[in-house]
PDB file of C-alpha atoms in Angstrom:
ATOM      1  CA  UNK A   1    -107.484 -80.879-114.437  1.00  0.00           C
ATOM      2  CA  UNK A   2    -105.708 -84.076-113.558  1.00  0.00           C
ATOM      3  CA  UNK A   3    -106.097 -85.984-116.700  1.00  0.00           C
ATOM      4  CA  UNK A   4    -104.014 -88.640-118.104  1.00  0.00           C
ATOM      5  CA  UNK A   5    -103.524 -87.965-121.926  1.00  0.00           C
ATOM      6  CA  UNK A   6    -101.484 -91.339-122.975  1.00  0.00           C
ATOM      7  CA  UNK A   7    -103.900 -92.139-125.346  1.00  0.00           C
ATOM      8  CA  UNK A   8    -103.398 -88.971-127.343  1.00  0.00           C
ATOM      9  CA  UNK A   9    -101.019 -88.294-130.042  1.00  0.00           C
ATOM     10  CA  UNK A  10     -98.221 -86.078-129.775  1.00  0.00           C
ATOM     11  CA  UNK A  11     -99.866 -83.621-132.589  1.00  0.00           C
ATOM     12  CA  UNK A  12    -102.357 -83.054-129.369  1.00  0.00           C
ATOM     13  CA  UNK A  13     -99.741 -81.842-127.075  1.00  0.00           C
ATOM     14  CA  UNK A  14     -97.881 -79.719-129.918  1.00  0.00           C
ATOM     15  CA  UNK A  15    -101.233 -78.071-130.317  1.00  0.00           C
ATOM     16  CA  UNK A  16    -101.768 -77.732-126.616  1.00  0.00           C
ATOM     17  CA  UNK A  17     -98.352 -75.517-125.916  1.00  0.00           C
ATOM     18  CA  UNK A  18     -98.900 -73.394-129.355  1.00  0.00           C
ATOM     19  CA  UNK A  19     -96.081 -75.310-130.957  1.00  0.00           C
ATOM     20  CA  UNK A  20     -96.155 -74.770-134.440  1.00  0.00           C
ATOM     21  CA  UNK A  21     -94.343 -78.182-136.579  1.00  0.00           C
ATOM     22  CA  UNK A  22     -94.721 -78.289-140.283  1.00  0.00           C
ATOM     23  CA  UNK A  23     -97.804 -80.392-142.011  1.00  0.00           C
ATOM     24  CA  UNK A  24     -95.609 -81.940-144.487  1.00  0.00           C
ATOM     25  CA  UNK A  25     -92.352 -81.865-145.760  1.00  0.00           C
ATOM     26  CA  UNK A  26     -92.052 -82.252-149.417  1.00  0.00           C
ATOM     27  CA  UNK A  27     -89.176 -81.241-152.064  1.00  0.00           C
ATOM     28  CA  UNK A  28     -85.730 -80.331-151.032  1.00  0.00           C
ATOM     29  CA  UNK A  29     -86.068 -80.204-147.562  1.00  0.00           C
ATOM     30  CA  UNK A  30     -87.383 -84.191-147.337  1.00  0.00           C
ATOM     31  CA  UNK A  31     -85.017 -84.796-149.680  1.00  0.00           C
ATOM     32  CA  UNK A  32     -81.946 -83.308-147.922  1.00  0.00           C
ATOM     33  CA  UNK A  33     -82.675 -84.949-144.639  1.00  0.00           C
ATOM     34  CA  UNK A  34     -82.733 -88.455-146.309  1.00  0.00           C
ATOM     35  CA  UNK A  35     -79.917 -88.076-148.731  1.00  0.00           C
ATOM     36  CA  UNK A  36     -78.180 -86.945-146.097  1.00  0.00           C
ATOM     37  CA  UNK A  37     -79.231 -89.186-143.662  1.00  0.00           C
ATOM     38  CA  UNK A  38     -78.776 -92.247-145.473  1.00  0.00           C
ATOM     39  CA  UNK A  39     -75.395 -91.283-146.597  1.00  0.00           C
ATOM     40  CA  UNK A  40     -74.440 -90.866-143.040  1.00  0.00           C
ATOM     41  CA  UNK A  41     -75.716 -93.711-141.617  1.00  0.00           C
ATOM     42  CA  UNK A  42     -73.979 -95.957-144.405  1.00  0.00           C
ATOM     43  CA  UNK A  43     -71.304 -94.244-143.472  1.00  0.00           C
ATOM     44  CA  UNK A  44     -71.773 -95.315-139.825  1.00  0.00           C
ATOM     45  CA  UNK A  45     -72.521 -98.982-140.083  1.00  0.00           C
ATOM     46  CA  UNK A  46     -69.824 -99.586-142.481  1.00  0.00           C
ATOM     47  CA  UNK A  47     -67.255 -97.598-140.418  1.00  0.00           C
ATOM     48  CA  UNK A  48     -68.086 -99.289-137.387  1.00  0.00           C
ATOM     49  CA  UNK A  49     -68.206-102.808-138.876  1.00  0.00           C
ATOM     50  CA  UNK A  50     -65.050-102.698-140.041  1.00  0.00           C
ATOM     51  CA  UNK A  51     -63.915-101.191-136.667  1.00  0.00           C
ATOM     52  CA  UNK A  52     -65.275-104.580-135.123  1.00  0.00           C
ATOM     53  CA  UNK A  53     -64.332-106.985-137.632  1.00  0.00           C
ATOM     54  CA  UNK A  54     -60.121-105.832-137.207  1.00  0.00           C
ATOM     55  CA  UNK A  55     -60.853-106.135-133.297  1.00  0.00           C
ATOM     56  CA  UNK A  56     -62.822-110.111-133.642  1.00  0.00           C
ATOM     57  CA  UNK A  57     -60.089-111.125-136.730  1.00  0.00           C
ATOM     58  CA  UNK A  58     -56.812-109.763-135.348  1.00  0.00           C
ATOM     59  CA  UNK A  59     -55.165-111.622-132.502  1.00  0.00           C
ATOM     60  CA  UNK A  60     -52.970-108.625-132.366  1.00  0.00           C
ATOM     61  CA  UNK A  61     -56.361-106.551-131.345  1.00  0.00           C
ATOM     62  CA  UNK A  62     -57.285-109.246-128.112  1.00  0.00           C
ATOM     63  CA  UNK A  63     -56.099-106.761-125.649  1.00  0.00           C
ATOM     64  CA  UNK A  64     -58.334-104.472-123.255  1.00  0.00           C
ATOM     65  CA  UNK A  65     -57.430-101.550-125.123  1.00  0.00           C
ATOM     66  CA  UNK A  66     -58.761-103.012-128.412  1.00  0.00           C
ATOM     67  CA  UNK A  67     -62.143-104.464-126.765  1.00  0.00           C
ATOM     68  CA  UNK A  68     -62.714-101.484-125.200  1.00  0.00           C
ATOM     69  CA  UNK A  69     -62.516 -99.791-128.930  1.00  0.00           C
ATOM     70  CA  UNK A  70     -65.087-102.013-130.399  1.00  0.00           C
ATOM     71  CA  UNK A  71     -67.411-101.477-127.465  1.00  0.00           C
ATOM     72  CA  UNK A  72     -67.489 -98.309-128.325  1.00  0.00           C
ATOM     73  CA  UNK A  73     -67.688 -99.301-132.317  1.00  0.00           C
ATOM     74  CA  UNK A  74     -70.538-101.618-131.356  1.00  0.00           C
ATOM     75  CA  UNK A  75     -72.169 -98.450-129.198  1.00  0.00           C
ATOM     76  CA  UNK A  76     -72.074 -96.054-132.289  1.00  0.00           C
ATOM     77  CA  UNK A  77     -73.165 -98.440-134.598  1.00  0.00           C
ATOM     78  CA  UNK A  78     -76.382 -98.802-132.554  1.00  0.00           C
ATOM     79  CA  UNK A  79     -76.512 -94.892-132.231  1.00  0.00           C
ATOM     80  CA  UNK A  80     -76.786 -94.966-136.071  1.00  0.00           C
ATOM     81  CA  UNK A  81     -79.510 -97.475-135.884  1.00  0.00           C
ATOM     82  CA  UNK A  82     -81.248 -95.306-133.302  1.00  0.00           C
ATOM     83  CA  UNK A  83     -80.914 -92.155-135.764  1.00  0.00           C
ATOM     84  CA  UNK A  84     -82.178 -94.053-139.454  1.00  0.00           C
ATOM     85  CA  UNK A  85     -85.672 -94.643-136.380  1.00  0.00           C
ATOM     86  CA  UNK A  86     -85.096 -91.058-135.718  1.00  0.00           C
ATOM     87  CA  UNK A  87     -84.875 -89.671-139.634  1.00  0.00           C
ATOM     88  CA  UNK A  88     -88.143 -92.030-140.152  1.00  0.00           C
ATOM     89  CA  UNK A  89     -89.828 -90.499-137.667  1.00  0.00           C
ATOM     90  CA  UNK A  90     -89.424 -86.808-137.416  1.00  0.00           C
ATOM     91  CA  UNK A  91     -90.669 -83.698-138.747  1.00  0.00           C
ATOM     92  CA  UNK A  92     -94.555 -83.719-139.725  1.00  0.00           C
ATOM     93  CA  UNK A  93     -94.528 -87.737-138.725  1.00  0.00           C
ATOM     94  CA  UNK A  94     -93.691 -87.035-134.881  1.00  0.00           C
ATOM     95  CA  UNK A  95     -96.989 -85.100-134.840  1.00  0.00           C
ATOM     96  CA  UNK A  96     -98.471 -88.544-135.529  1.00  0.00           C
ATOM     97  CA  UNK A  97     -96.342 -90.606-133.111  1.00  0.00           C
ATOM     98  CA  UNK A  98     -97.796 -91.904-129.833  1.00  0.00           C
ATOM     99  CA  UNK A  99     -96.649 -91.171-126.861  1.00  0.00           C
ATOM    100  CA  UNK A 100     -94.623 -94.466-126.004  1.00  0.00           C
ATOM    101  CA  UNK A 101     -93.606 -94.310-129.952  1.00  0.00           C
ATOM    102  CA  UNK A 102     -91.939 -90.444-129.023  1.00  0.00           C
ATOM    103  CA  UNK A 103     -90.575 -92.069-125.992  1.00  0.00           C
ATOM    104  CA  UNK A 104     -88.933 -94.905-127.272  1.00  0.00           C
ATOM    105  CA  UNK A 105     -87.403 -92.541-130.295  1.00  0.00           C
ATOM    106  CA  UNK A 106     -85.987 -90.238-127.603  1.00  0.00           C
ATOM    107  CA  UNK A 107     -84.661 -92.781-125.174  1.00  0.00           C
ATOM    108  CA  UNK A 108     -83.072 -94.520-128.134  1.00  0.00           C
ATOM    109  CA  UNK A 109     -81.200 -91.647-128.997  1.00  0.00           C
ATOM    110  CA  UNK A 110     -80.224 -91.335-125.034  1.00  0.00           C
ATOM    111  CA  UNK A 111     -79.435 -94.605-124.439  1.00  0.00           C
ATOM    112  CA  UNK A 112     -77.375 -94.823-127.438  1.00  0.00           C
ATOM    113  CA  UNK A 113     -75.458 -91.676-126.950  1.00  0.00           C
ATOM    114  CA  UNK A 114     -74.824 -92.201-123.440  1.00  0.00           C
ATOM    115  CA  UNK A 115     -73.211 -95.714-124.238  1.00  0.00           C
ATOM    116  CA  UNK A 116     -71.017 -93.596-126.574  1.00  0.00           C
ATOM    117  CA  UNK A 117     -69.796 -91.244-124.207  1.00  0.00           C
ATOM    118  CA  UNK A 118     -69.163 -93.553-121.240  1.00  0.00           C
ATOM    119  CA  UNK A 119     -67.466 -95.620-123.443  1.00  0.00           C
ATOM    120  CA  UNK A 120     -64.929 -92.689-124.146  1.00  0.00           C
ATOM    121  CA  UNK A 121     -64.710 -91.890-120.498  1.00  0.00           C
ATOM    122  CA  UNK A 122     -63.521 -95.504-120.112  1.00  0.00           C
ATOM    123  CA  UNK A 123     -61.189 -95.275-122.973  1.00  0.00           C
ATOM    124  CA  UNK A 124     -59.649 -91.993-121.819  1.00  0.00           C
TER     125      UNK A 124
END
C-alpha cells in the first residue's frame, strides 16, 4: 500500500476519494468565470500599476510609508497574476493537471496571498 502516485493526474486522486468535479464547463457558467475573471484581473494590474508608478514618479512618495504601499501594490499585482493561472486552470482542467502543475497553482495562490497580508501587517 505504500505507493508513490506522482506520476498520476489529479483526475486519479479525485476519483480515488469519490470526488465528483464537472467533465466540462460550457455556456454561462465558463463564460461567467472568464468575463468575470478577466474583468477583475484588468482591474488588478491596472490598479496596482498605477499604485506603483505615483510611488517610482513622485519624489513626494520616497518615504517608508510610500515604499511600503507599493510593496504591497507590487504583492497584489502578482496575486492577480497567480489568479488569471488559477482561472486557466480550474474546474474540469484541474482534473487534468499534474501533480507539481496543482502544486505550483496552489502555492502561487499562497505565496501570493501571504505576501499580501504580511505586507498589511507591516503597514498597520
Amino acid at each position: 500500500m505504500n505507493e508513490c502516485y506522482y506520476d498520476k493526474h489529479m483526475d486519479f486522486f479525485y476519483n480515488k476519494t469519490n470526488t465528483h468535479t464537472a467533465d466540462e464547463w460550457t455556456g454561462p457558467p465558463l463564460i461567467g468565470v472568464l468575463c468575470f475573471g478577466t474583468f477583475f484581473c484588468l482591474f488588478i494590474f491596472i490598479s496596482n500599476s498605477l499604485v506603483i508608478a505615483a510611488v517610482v514618479k513622485n519624489k513626494r512618495f520616497h518615504f517608508p510609508f510610500y515604499y511600503l504601499l507599493a510593496n504591497l501594490a507590487a504583492a497584489d499585482f502578482f496575486a492577480g497574476i497567480a489568479y488569471v493561472f488559477l482561472m486557466f486552470h480550474t474546474g474540469p482542467v484541474s482534473k487534468t493537471l499534474t501533480v507539481n502543475r496543482w502544486f505550483l497553482r496552489q502555492g502561487l495562490l499562497d505565496t501570493s496571498l501571504t505576501a499580501s497580508l504580511v505586507n498589511l501587517l507591516v503597514i498597520a
